[in-house]
């Protein structure tokens, strides 16, 4: 067992919903017979004036990547087929830059995506941006994206209080164009590259939403968003929202928990909101869960052949010990958010209210390559304290709260080449209720801000088409209108669990099961 407190800070990718670990590649690289077939084939697709040095760098890039896959991928890779697929991809390339490294990098990116949606090749520039994203700041619009089975760029979630969130972009929106560039079939890395830029510069996104097509102009900003917010609800319910897990999340969480502890002397219950949290750093997610647990397994990782690789055990004094807890999840909660929720429930700490989560339970490692850049490959699964696997299954809420007119939403299992589900948690939802039936007025006093601000959730003034509709929730708030406090029906239902609301009737049924670990 490894203590997470002494683990190195590891990289995690927001746009891929992934907790990751940085590992160095070392040693000489020599092509075997299969790899040599590709090295011979790709030379027909590069610039005629490519130098021997450029070709050698590209050769090493391909050989290193295949060797990394052979040794580390979650399943045993048929390298003969991988090489065949790489060769078959060459005639389909549409590249302006036909340098050897760019041709090989593009082929690798496509071939890795064909293994699973989270494995990818990263150029040297992308590798640097990866570091920025886990440090909590970068210049862009502030969205989490994925690629769907139709090769379209899909918005998984806007990040709280960013230009994208204020513009009204919503989960499941498709990005058709970026500054006029057609994005269908383009890798996620290209979408990220086009959306990043200098602070203050505009970027035009062509959006597909159901049967609507429209454009929205967003000015890039330094995305340095606090990953934690907090409030006191109805004077005696501490509320803390974690929107992602990065290098600063633990410190922010501890600061807010201290404030909440000082503000509420006799808490009726506590709400931990993980809705639209796409994940991030695994050890950060484990550390946040540990704030509420004094003992027990939080999460483990499992590699090829079900080999246990690492475990994270709780060892801290828990905040609000003995206070009933509700964890809020939705379809945009992924990776570390799912693992944290499962850990709290399976350790008997709280119940889950909301929607079934996204279902991203695979683990990625970032491996730098000797020539610069690197590859991100899937090396294992995360397992919950009860040895369930979230991958493809998601986390099922104890009480499901359904939003009115909620549209269909692709989850992990719907992505092209998604890894199959395994060892599903057998729990079933106890009840399902409509959000408008259990919602009720609540009083929210936010910490660190002068209450809710209408402009935080205002639609982009350049278009009326993307104004959030009733029932579409955005981050920790819904439907701010006319400067009034945003309306969040799911949160209101959760508050009712602690008092005389509609969900309170299930409290006596759920709490004994929770304490019994069922």
Tab-separated table of N, CA, C and O in Angstrom, residues 348-448:
chain	number	residue	atom	x	y	z
A	348	UNK	N	-19.997	4.045	4.121
A	348	UNK	CA	-21.107	4.366	5.012
A	348	UNK	C	-21.206	5.815	5.394
A	348	UNK	O	-21.848	6.156	6.399
A	349	UNK	N	-20.589	6.696	4.597
A	349	UNK	CA	-20.542	8.104	4.995
A	349	UNK	C	-21.695	8.936	4.473
A	349	UNK	O	-22.085	9.926	5.104
A	350	UNK	N	-22.246	8.611	3.301
A	350	UNK	CA	-23.317	9.440	2.765
A	350	UNK	C	-24.114	8.736	1.688
A	350	UNK	O	-23.722	7.676	1.190
A	351	UNK	N	-25.253	9.339	1.318
A	351	UNK	CA	-26.061	8.792	0.238
A	351	UNK	C	-25.916	9.682	-0.988
A	351	UNK	O	-25.508	10.837	-0.891
A	352	UNK	N	-26.253	9.121	-2.138
A	352	UNK	CA	-26.092	9.833	-3.405
A	352	UNK	C	-27.465	10.192	-3.965
A	352	UNK	O	-28.345	9.340	-4.080
A	353	UNK	N	-27.623	11.471	-4.308
A	353	UNK	CA	-28.865	11.983	-4.901
A	353	UNK	C	-28.519	12.628	-6.241
A	353	UNK	O	-27.509	13.315	-6.366
A	354	UNK	N	-29.351	12.403	-7.245
A	354	UNK	CA	-29.142	13.035	-8.545
A	354	UNK	C	-29.352	12.077	-9.691
A	354	UNK	O	-30.393	11.415	-9.769
A	355	UNK	N	-28.355	11.975	-10.573
A	355	UNK	CA	-28.435	11.125	-11.753
A	355	UNK	C	-27.289	10.120	-11.766
A	355	UNK	O	-26.289	10.307	-11.084
A	356	UNK	N	-27.446	9.068	-12.563
A	356	UNK	CA	-26.338	8.151	-12.789
A	356	UNK	C	-25.203	8.922	-13.454
A	356	UNK	O	-25.422	9.704	-14.369
A	357	UNK	N	-23.990	8.668	-13.002
A	357	UNK	CA	-22.838	9.434	-13.460
A	357	UNK	C	-22.319	8.947	-14.815
A	357	UNK	O	-22.853	8.015	-15.415
A	358	UNK	N	-21.257	9.580	-15.288
A	358	UNK	CA	-20.768	9.392	-16.658
A	358	UNK	C	-20.217	8.003	-16.933
A	358	UNK	O	-20.396	7.444	-18.013
A	359	UNK	N	-19.507	7.411	-15.975
A	359	UNK	CA	-18.992	6.054	-16.150
A	359	UNK	C	-17.581	5.965	-16.695
A	359	UNK	O	-17.251	5.030	-17.409
A	360	UNK	N	-16.721	6.923	-16.335
A	360	UNK	CA	-15.328	6.881	-16.785
A	360	UNK	C	-14.473	6.357	-15.637
A	360	UNK	O	-14.135	7.084	-14.717
A	361	UNK	N	-14.122	5.072	-15.706
A	361	UNK	CA	-13.379	4.456	-14.612
A	361	UNK	C	-12.061	3.853	-15.027
A	361	UNK	O	-11.556	2.950	-14.359
A	362	UNK	N	-11.488	4.335	-16.125
A	362	UNK	CA	-10.181	3.824	-16.558
A	362	UNK	C	-9.083	4.800	-16.162
A	362	UNK	O	-9.320	5.986	-15.967
A	363	UNK	N	-7.880	4.278	-16.060
A	363	UNK	CA	-6.736	5.068	-15.601
A	363	UNK	C	-5.766	5.259	-16.759
A	363	UNK	O	-5.442	4.310	-17.482
A	364	UNK	N	-5.279	6.483	-16.922
A	364	UNK	CA	-4.313	6.786	-17.972
A	364	UNK	C	-2.954	7.161	-17.375
A	364	UNK	O	-2.888	7.707	-16.278
A	365	UNK	N	-1.891	6.849	-18.120
A	365	UNK	CA	-0.548	7.279	-17.740
A	365	UNK	C	0.012	8.141	-18.862
A	365	UNK	O	-0.197	7.863	-20.041
A	366	UNK	N	0.715	9.178	-18.483
A	366	UNK	CA	1.374	10.062	-19.437
A	366	UNK	C	2.838	9.660	-19.512
A	366	UNK	O	3.550	9.694	-18.519
A	367	UNK	N	3.275	9.262	-20.697
A	367	UNK	CA	4.650	8.796	-20.864
A	367	UNK	C	5.401	9.710	-21.814
A	367	UNK	O	5.098	9.734	-23.010
A	368	UNK	N	6.352	10.499	-21.316
A	368	UNK	CA	7.146	11.356	-22.196
A	368	UNK	C	7.989	10.503	-23.137
A	368	UNK	O	8.479	9.439	-22.756
A	369	UNK	N	8.169	10.972	-24.352
A	369	UNK	CA	8.986	10.280	-25.330
A	369	UNK	C	10.320	11.004	-25.490
A	369	UNK	O	10.409	12.215	-25.263
A	370	UNK	N	11.342	10.272	-25.876
A	370	UNK	CA	12.697	10.820	-25.885
A	370	UNK	C	12.846	12.006	-26.832
A	370	UNK	O	13.666	12.889	-26.607
A	371	UNK	N	12.037	12.052	-27.912
A	371	UNK	CA	12.155	13.143	-28.869
A	371	UNK	C	11.290	14.341	-28.550
A	371	UNK	O	11.190	15.269	-29.357
A	372	UNK	N	10.639	14.351	-27.407
A	372	UNK	CA	9.706	15.422	-27.055
A	372	UNK	C	8.279	14.948	-27.195
A	372	UNK	O	7.989	14.011	-27.932
A	373	UNK	N	7.359	15.602	-26.502
A	373	UNK	CA	5.973	15.164	-26.526
A	373	UNK	C	5.802	13.895	-25.706
A	373	UNK	O	6.619	13.550	-24.847
A	374	UNK	N	4.723	13.177	-25.969
A	374	UNK	CA	4.471	11.962	-25.204
A	374	UNK	C	3.207	11.276	-25.660
A	374	UNK	O	2.541	11.713	-26.599
A	375	UNK	N	2.881	10.187	-24.995
A	375	UNK	CA	1.639	9.466	-25.266
A	375	UNK	C	0.875	9.297	-23.967
A	375	UNK	O	1.456	9.178	-22.886
A	376	UNK	N	-0.423	9.344	-24.082
A	376	UNK	CA	-1.313	9.060	-22.962
A	376	UNK	C	-1.991	7.736	-23.267
A	376	UNK	O	-2.677	7.602	-24.279
A	377	UNK	N	-1.755	6.741	-22.437
A	377	UNK	CA	-2.350	5.436	-22.698
A	377	UNK	C	-3.094	4.934	-21.461
A	377	UNK	O	-2.755	5.269	-20.330
A	378	UNK	N	-4.112	4.136	-21.714
A	378	UNK	CA	-4.908	3.544	-20.640
A	378	UNK	C	-4.176	2.329	-20.100
A	378	UNK	O	-3.836	1.412	-20.854
A	379	UNK	N	-3.917	2.329	-18.812
A	379	UNK	CA	-3.140	1.247	-18.201
A	379	UNK	C	-3.919	0.429	-17.180
A	379	UNK	O	-3.424	-0.589	-16.701
A	380	UNK	N	-5.118	0.861	-16.815
A	380	UNK	CA	-5.841	0.092	-15.810
A	380	UNK	C	-7.208	0.667	-15.513
A	380	UNK	O	-7.685	1.587	-16.174
A	381	UNK	N	-7.835	0.086	-14.503
A	381	UNK	CA	-9.145	0.507	-14.031
A	381	UNK	C	-9.018	1.012	-12.598
A	381	UNK	O	-8.133	0.589	-11.848
A	382	UNK	N	-9.944	1.879	-12.216
A	382	UNK	CA	-10.106	2.234	-10.818
A	382	UNK	C	-11.132	1.297	-10.210
A	382	UNK	O	-12.139	0.967	-10.846
A	383	UNK	N	-10.903	0.885	-8.977
A	383	UNK	CA	-11.877	0.037	-8.288
A	383	UNK	C	-12.316	0.728	-6.993
A	383	UNK	O	-11.522	1.397	-6.332
A	384	UNK	N	-13.566	0.554	-6.635
A	384	UNK	CA	-14.137	1.178	-5.444
A	384	UNK	C	-13.793	0.346	-4.211
A	384	UNK	O	-13.267	-0.763	-4.332
A	385	UNK	N	-14.097	0.843	-3.015
A	385	UNK	CA	-13.791	0.071	-1.801
A	385	UNK	C	-14.382	-1.339	-1.802
A	385	UNK	O	-13.783	-2.257	-1.245
A	386	UNK	N	-15.540	-1.521	-2.449
A	386	UNK	CA	-16.166	-2.845	-2.516
A	386	UNK	C	-15.770	-3.600	-3.779
A	386	UNK	O	-16.403	-4.590	-4.140
A	387	UNK	N	-14.703	-3.136	-4.447
A	387	UNK	CA	-14.128	-3.791	-5.611
A	387	UNK	C	-15.045	-3.750	-6.833
A	387	UNK	O	-14.978	-4.618	-7.706
A	388	UNK	N	-15.895	-2.737	-6.922
A	388	UNK	CA	-16.668	-2.510	-8.134
A	388	UNK	C	-15.850	-1.644	-9.090
A	388	UNK	O	-14.926	-0.955	-8.669
A	389	UNK	N	-16.209	-1.692	-10.366
A	389	UNK	CA	-15.537	-0.884	-11.382
A	389	UNK	C	-16.550	0.065	-12.005
A	389	UNK	O	-17.596	-0.361	-12.492
A	390	UNK	N	-16.242	1.349	-11.964
A	390	UNK	CA	-17.146	2.385	-12.469
A	390	UNK	C	-17.204	2.376	-13.996
A	390	UNK	O	-18.224	2.737	-14.590
A	391	UNK	N	-16.116	1.953	-14.645
A	391	UNK	CA	-16.001	2.032	-16.095
A	391	UNK	C	-17.230	1.464	-16.819
A	391	UNK	O	-17.600	0.305	-16.650
A	392	UNK	N	-17.862	2.318	-17.626
A	392	UNK	CA	-19.010	1.907	-18.421
A	392	UNK	C	-20.303	1.781	-17.644
A	392	UNK	O	-21.379	1.734	-18.242
A	393	UNK	N	-20.212	1.720	-16.320
A	393	UNK	CA	-21.401	1.535	-15.486
A	393	UNK	C	-21.888	2.832	-14.873
A	393	UNK	O	-23.092	3.051	-14.738
A	394	UNK	N	-20.957	3.678	-14.480
A	394	UNK	CA	-21.319	4.867	-13.738
A	394	UNK	C	-21.669	4.514	-12.305
A	394	UNK	O	-21.628	3.359	-11.887
A	395	UNK	N	-21.997	5.532	-11.538
A	395	UNK	CA	-22.437	5.357	-10.154
A	395	UNK	C	-23.928	5.650	-10.106
A	395	UNK	O	-24.379	6.719	-10.511
A	396	UNK	N	-24.691	4.677	-9.630
A	396	UNK	CA	-26.149	4.802	-9.578
A	396	UNK	C	-26.549	5.538	-8.302
A	396	UNK	O	-26.077	5.186	-7.211
A	397	UNK	N	-27.394	6.568	-8.391
A	397	UNK	CA	-27.800	7.287	-7.174
A	397	UNK	C	-28.749	6.444	-6.320
A	397	UNK	O	-29.472	5.592	-6.826
A	398	UNK	N	-28.726	6.707	-5.020
A	398	UNK	CA	-29.714	6.078	-4.141
A	398	UNK	C	-31.096	6.645	-4.423
A	398	UNK	O	-32.088	5.916	-4.445
A	399	UNK	N	-31.143	7.951	-4.633
A	399	UNK	CA	-32.397	8.628	-4.986
A	399	UNK	C	-32.161	9.394	-6.278
A	399	UNK	O	-31.308	10.287	-6.331
A	400	UNK	N	-32.883	9.030	-7.314
A	400	UNK	CA	-32.739	9.709	-8.600
A	400	UNK	C	-33.689	10.895	-8.664
A	400	UNK	O	-34.875	10.773	-8.335
A	401	UNK	N	-33.160	12.039	-9.078
A	401	UNK	CA	-33.978	13.237	-9.266
A	401	UNK	C	-33.928	13.588	-10.754
A	401	UNK	O	-32.864	13.858	-11.301
A	402	UNK	N	-35.078	13.551	-11.391
A	402	UNK	CA	-35.157	13.753	-12.835
A	402	UNK	C	-35.524	15.194	-13.155
A	402	UNK	O	-36.517	15.723	-12.669
A	403	UNK	N	-34.700	15.810	-14.009
A	403	UNK	CA	-34.978	17.167	-14.461
A	403	UNK	C	-35.956	17.130	-15.632
A	403	UNK	O	-35.898	16.241	-16.486
A	404	UNK	N	-36.850	18.090	-15.679
A	404	UNK	CA	-37.849	18.156	-16.734
A	404	UNK	C	-37.177	18.393	-18.081
A	404	UNK	O	-36.274	19.212	-18.209
A	405	UNK	N	-37.627	17.645	-19.104
A	405	UNK	CA	-37.155	17.813	-20.482
A	405	UNK	C	-35.658	17.598	-20.633
A	405	UNK	O	-35.025	18.164	-21.525
A	406	UNK	N	-35.059	16.762	-19.764
A	406	UNK	CA	-33.629	16.475	-19.902
A	406	UNK	C	-33.399	15.674	-21.183
A	406	UNK	O	-34.074	14.674	-21.428
A	407	UNK	N	-32.469	16.130	-22.016
A	407	UNK	CA	-32.218	15.456	-23.281
A	407	UNK	C	-31.292	14.259	-23.086
A	407	UNK	O	-30.651	14.100	-22.052
A	408	UNK	N	-31.252	13.399	-24.103
A	408	UNK	CA	-30.358	12.257	-24.057
A	408	UNK	C	-28.917	12.752	-23.975
A	408	UNK	O	-28.558	13.783	-24.536
A	409	UNK	N	-28.077	11.994	-23.306
A	409	UNK	CA	-26.710	12.436	-23.057
A	409	UNK	C	-25.773	11.242	-23.205
A	409	UNK	O	-25.970	10.221	-22.574
A	410	UNK	N	-24.785	11.377	-24.066
A	410	UNK	CA	-23.823	10.295	-24.234
A	410	UNK	C	-22.967	10.152	-22.987
A	410	UNK	O	-22.445	11.131	-22.454
A	411	UNK	N	-22.828	8.924	-22.530
A	411	UNK	CA	-21.932	8.630	-21.424
A	411	UNK	C	-20.705	7.897	-21.963
A	411	UNK	O	-20.567	7.670	-23.157
A	412	UNK	N	-19.824	7.527	-21.065
A	412	UNK	CA	-18.583	6.856	-21.458
A	412	UNK	C	-18.834	5.662	-22.375
A	412	UNK	O	-18.158	5.490	-23.389
A	413	UNK	N	-19.801	4.839	-22.041
A	413	UNK	CA	-20.049	3.618	-22.795
A	413	UNK	C	-20.499	3.914	-24.220
A	413	UNK	O	-20.415	3.055	-25.108
A	414	UNK	N	-20.974	5.127	-24.470
A	414	UNK	CA	-21.438	5.501	-25.807
A	414	UNK	C	-20.302	6.004	-26.701
A	414	UNK	O	-20.499	6.179	-27.908
A	415	UNK	N	-19.135	6.260	-26.133
A	415	UNK	CA	-18.019	6.760	-26.919
A	415	UNK	C	-17.438	5.660	-27.791
A	415	UNK	O	-17.446	4.480	-27.418
A	416	UNK	N	-16.942	6.037	-28.952
A	416	UNK	CA	-16.344	5.067	-29.858
A	416	UNK	C	-15.155	4.372	-29.194
A	416	UNK	O	-14.310	5.026	-28.577
A	417	UNK	N	-15.107	3.051	-29.285
A	417	UNK	CA	-14.015	2.225	-28.769
A	417	UNK	C	-13.880	2.277	-27.245
A	417	UNK	O	-12.794	2.023	-26.707
A	418	UNK	N	-14.960	2.619	-26.548
A	418	UNK	CA	-14.905	2.657	-25.086
A	418	UNK	C	-14.604	1.265	-24.534
A	418	UNK	O	-15.071	0.247	-25.064
A	419	UNK	N	-13.815	1.220	-23.459
A	419	UNK	CA	-13.542	-0.058	-22.817
A	419	UNK	C	-14.831	-0.618	-22.228
A	419	UNK	O	-15.688	0.139	-21.746
A	420	UNK	N	-14.997	-1.937	-22.235
A	420	UNK	CA	-16.268	-2.536	-21.792
A	420	UNK	C	-16.466	-2.426	-20.287
A	420	UNK	O	-15.507	-2.335	-19.523
A	421	UNK	N	-17.723	-2.442	-19.837
A	421	UNK	CA	-18.009	-2.431	-18.399
A	421	UNK	C	-17.531	-3.722	-17.740
A	421	UNK	O	-17.491	-4.781	-18.369
A	422	UNK	N	-17.210	-3.612	-16.463
A	422	UNK	CA	-16.805	-4.790	-15.675
A	422	UNK	C	-17.255	-4.608	-14.240
A	422	UNK	O	-17.314	-3.510	-13.728
A	423	UNK	N	-17.596	-5.689	-13.576
A	423	UNK	CA	-17.896	-5.738	-12.143
A	423	UNK	C	-18.761	-4.572	-11.668
A	423	UNK	O	-18.369	-3.756	-10.841
A	424	UNK	N	-19.963	-4.533	-12.170
A	424	UNK	CA	-20.897	-3.459	-11.833
A	424	UNK	C	-21.360	-3.558	-10.385
A	424	UNK	O	-21.601	-4.645	-9.855
A	425	UNK	N	-21.510	-2.417	-9.750
A	425	UNK	CA	-22.106	-2.342	-8.416
A	425	UNK	C	-23.559	-2.794	-8.527
A	425	UNK	O	-24.328	-2.253	-9.322
A	426	UNK	N	-23.976	-3.793	-7.760
A	426	UNK	CA	-25.347	-4.304	-7.886
A	426	UNK	C	-26.424	-3.414	-7.266
A	426	UNK	O	-27.613	-3.733	-7.365
A	427	UNK	N	-26.039	-2.311	-6.637
A	427	UNK	CA	-27.042	-1.450	-6.012
A	427	UNK	C	-28.076	-0.970	-7.026
A	427	UNK	O	-27.775	-0.737	-8.182
A	428	UNK	N	-29.281	-0.790	-6.532
A	428	UNK	CA	-30.364	-0.246	-7.341
A	428	UNK	C	-30.841	1.072	-6.728
A	428	UNK	O	-30.744	1.285	-5.514
A	429	UNK	N	-31.355	1.938	-7.574
A	429	UNK	CA	-31.948	3.181	-7.092
A	429	UNK	C	-33.201	2.868	-6.282
A	429	UNK	O	-34.049	2.076	-6.716
A	430	UNK	N	-33.315	3.477	-5.114
A	430	UNK	CA	-34.455	3.216	-4.236
A	430	UNK	C	-35.728	3.842	-4.784
A	430	UNK	O	-36.793	3.234	-4.777
A	431	UNK	N	-35.595	5.072	-5.288
A	431	UNK	CA	-36.780	5.750	-5.828
A	431	UNK	C	-36.337	6.778	-6.858
A	431	UNK	O	-35.174	7.207	-6.872
A	432	UNK	N	-37.246	7.158	-7.710
A	432	UNK	CA	-37.002	8.186	-8.712
A	432	UNK	C	-38.119	9.212	-8.622
A	432	UNK	O	-39.305	8.863	-8.625
A	433	UNK	N	-37.747	10.497	-8.516
A	433	UNK	CA	-38.737	11.563	-8.372
A	433	UNK	C	-38.448	12.664	-9.380
A	433	UNK	O	-37.309	12.862	-9.803
A	434	UNK	N	-39.481	13.375	-9.761
A	434	UNK	CA	-39.326	14.520	-10.653
A	434	UNK	C	-38.844	15.720	-9.848
A	434	UNK	O	-39.342	15.985	-8.746
A	435	UNK	N	-37.873	16.453	-10.382
A	435	UNK	CA	-37.282	17.567	-9.652
A	435	UNK	C	-38.317	18.614	-9.263
A	435	UNK	O	-38.259	19.173	-8.164
A	436	UNK	N	-39.275	18.885	-10.155
A	436	UNK	CA	-40.241	19.935	-9.835
A	436	UNK	C	-41.234	19.505	-8.760
A	436	UNK	O	-41.958	20.329	-8.211
A	437	UNK	N	-41.254	18.222	-8.413
A	437	UNK	CA	-42.156	17.752	-7.353
A	437	UNK	C	-41.537	17.868	-5.968
A	437	UNK	O	-42.254	18.008	-4.977
A	438	UNK	N	-40.205	17.792	-5.900
A	438	UNK	CA	-39.574	17.840	-4.575
A	438	UNK	C	-38.856	19.160	-4.301
A	438	UNK	O	-38.319	19.375	-3.216
A	439	UNK	N	-38.813	20.055	-5.286
A	439	UNK	CA	-38.146	21.347	-5.098
A	439	UNK	C	-38.914	22.215	-4.107
A	439	UNK	O	-40.145	22.128	-4.003
A	440	UNK	N	-38.189	23.036	-3.383
A	440	UNK	CA	-38.798	23.947	-2.408
A	440	UNK	C	-37.841	25.112	-2.191
A	440	UNK	O	-36.644	25.012	-2.457
A	441	UNK	N	-38.372	26.213	-1.705
A	441	UNK	CA	-37.540	27.389	-1.486
A	441	UNK	C	-36.487	27.115	-0.418
A	441	UNK	O	-36.775	26.514	0.624
A	442	UNK	N	-35.259	27.551	-0.700
A	442	UNK	CA	-34.175	27.425	0.269
A	442	UNK	C	-33.430	28.758	0.331
A	442	UNK	O	-33.486	29.561	-0.599
A	443	UNK	N	-32.721	28.971	1.423
A	443	UNK	CA	-31.926	30.182	1.595
A	443	UNK	C	-30.452	29.821	1.504
A	443	UNK	O	-29.982	28.928	2.225
A	444	UNK	N	-29.721	30.489	0.610
A	444	UNK	CA	-28.312	30.164	0.369
A	444	UNK	C	-27.449	31.372	0.703
A	444	UNK	O	-27.637	32.444	0.150
A	445	UNK	N	-26.490	31.178	1.608
A	445	UNK	CA	-25.509	32.207	1.942
A	445	UNK	C	-24.137	31.693	1.525
A	445	UNK	O	-23.537	30.861	2.218
A	446	UNK	N	-23.643	32.198	0.384
A	446	UNK	CA	-22.377	31.707	-0.128
A	446	UNK	C	-21.209	32.293	0.644
A	446	UNK	O	-21.224	33.453	1.044
A	447	UNK	N	-20.182	31.499	0.829
A	447	UNK	CA	-18.956	31.953	1.463
A	447	UNK	C	-18.000	32.484	0.404
A	447	UNK	O	-17.929	31.946	-0.697
A	448	UNK	N	-17.298	33.548	0.744
A	448	UNK	CA	-16.290	34.070	-0.163
A	448	UNK	C	-16.834	34.951	-1.258
A	448	UNK	O	-16.097	35.456	-2.078
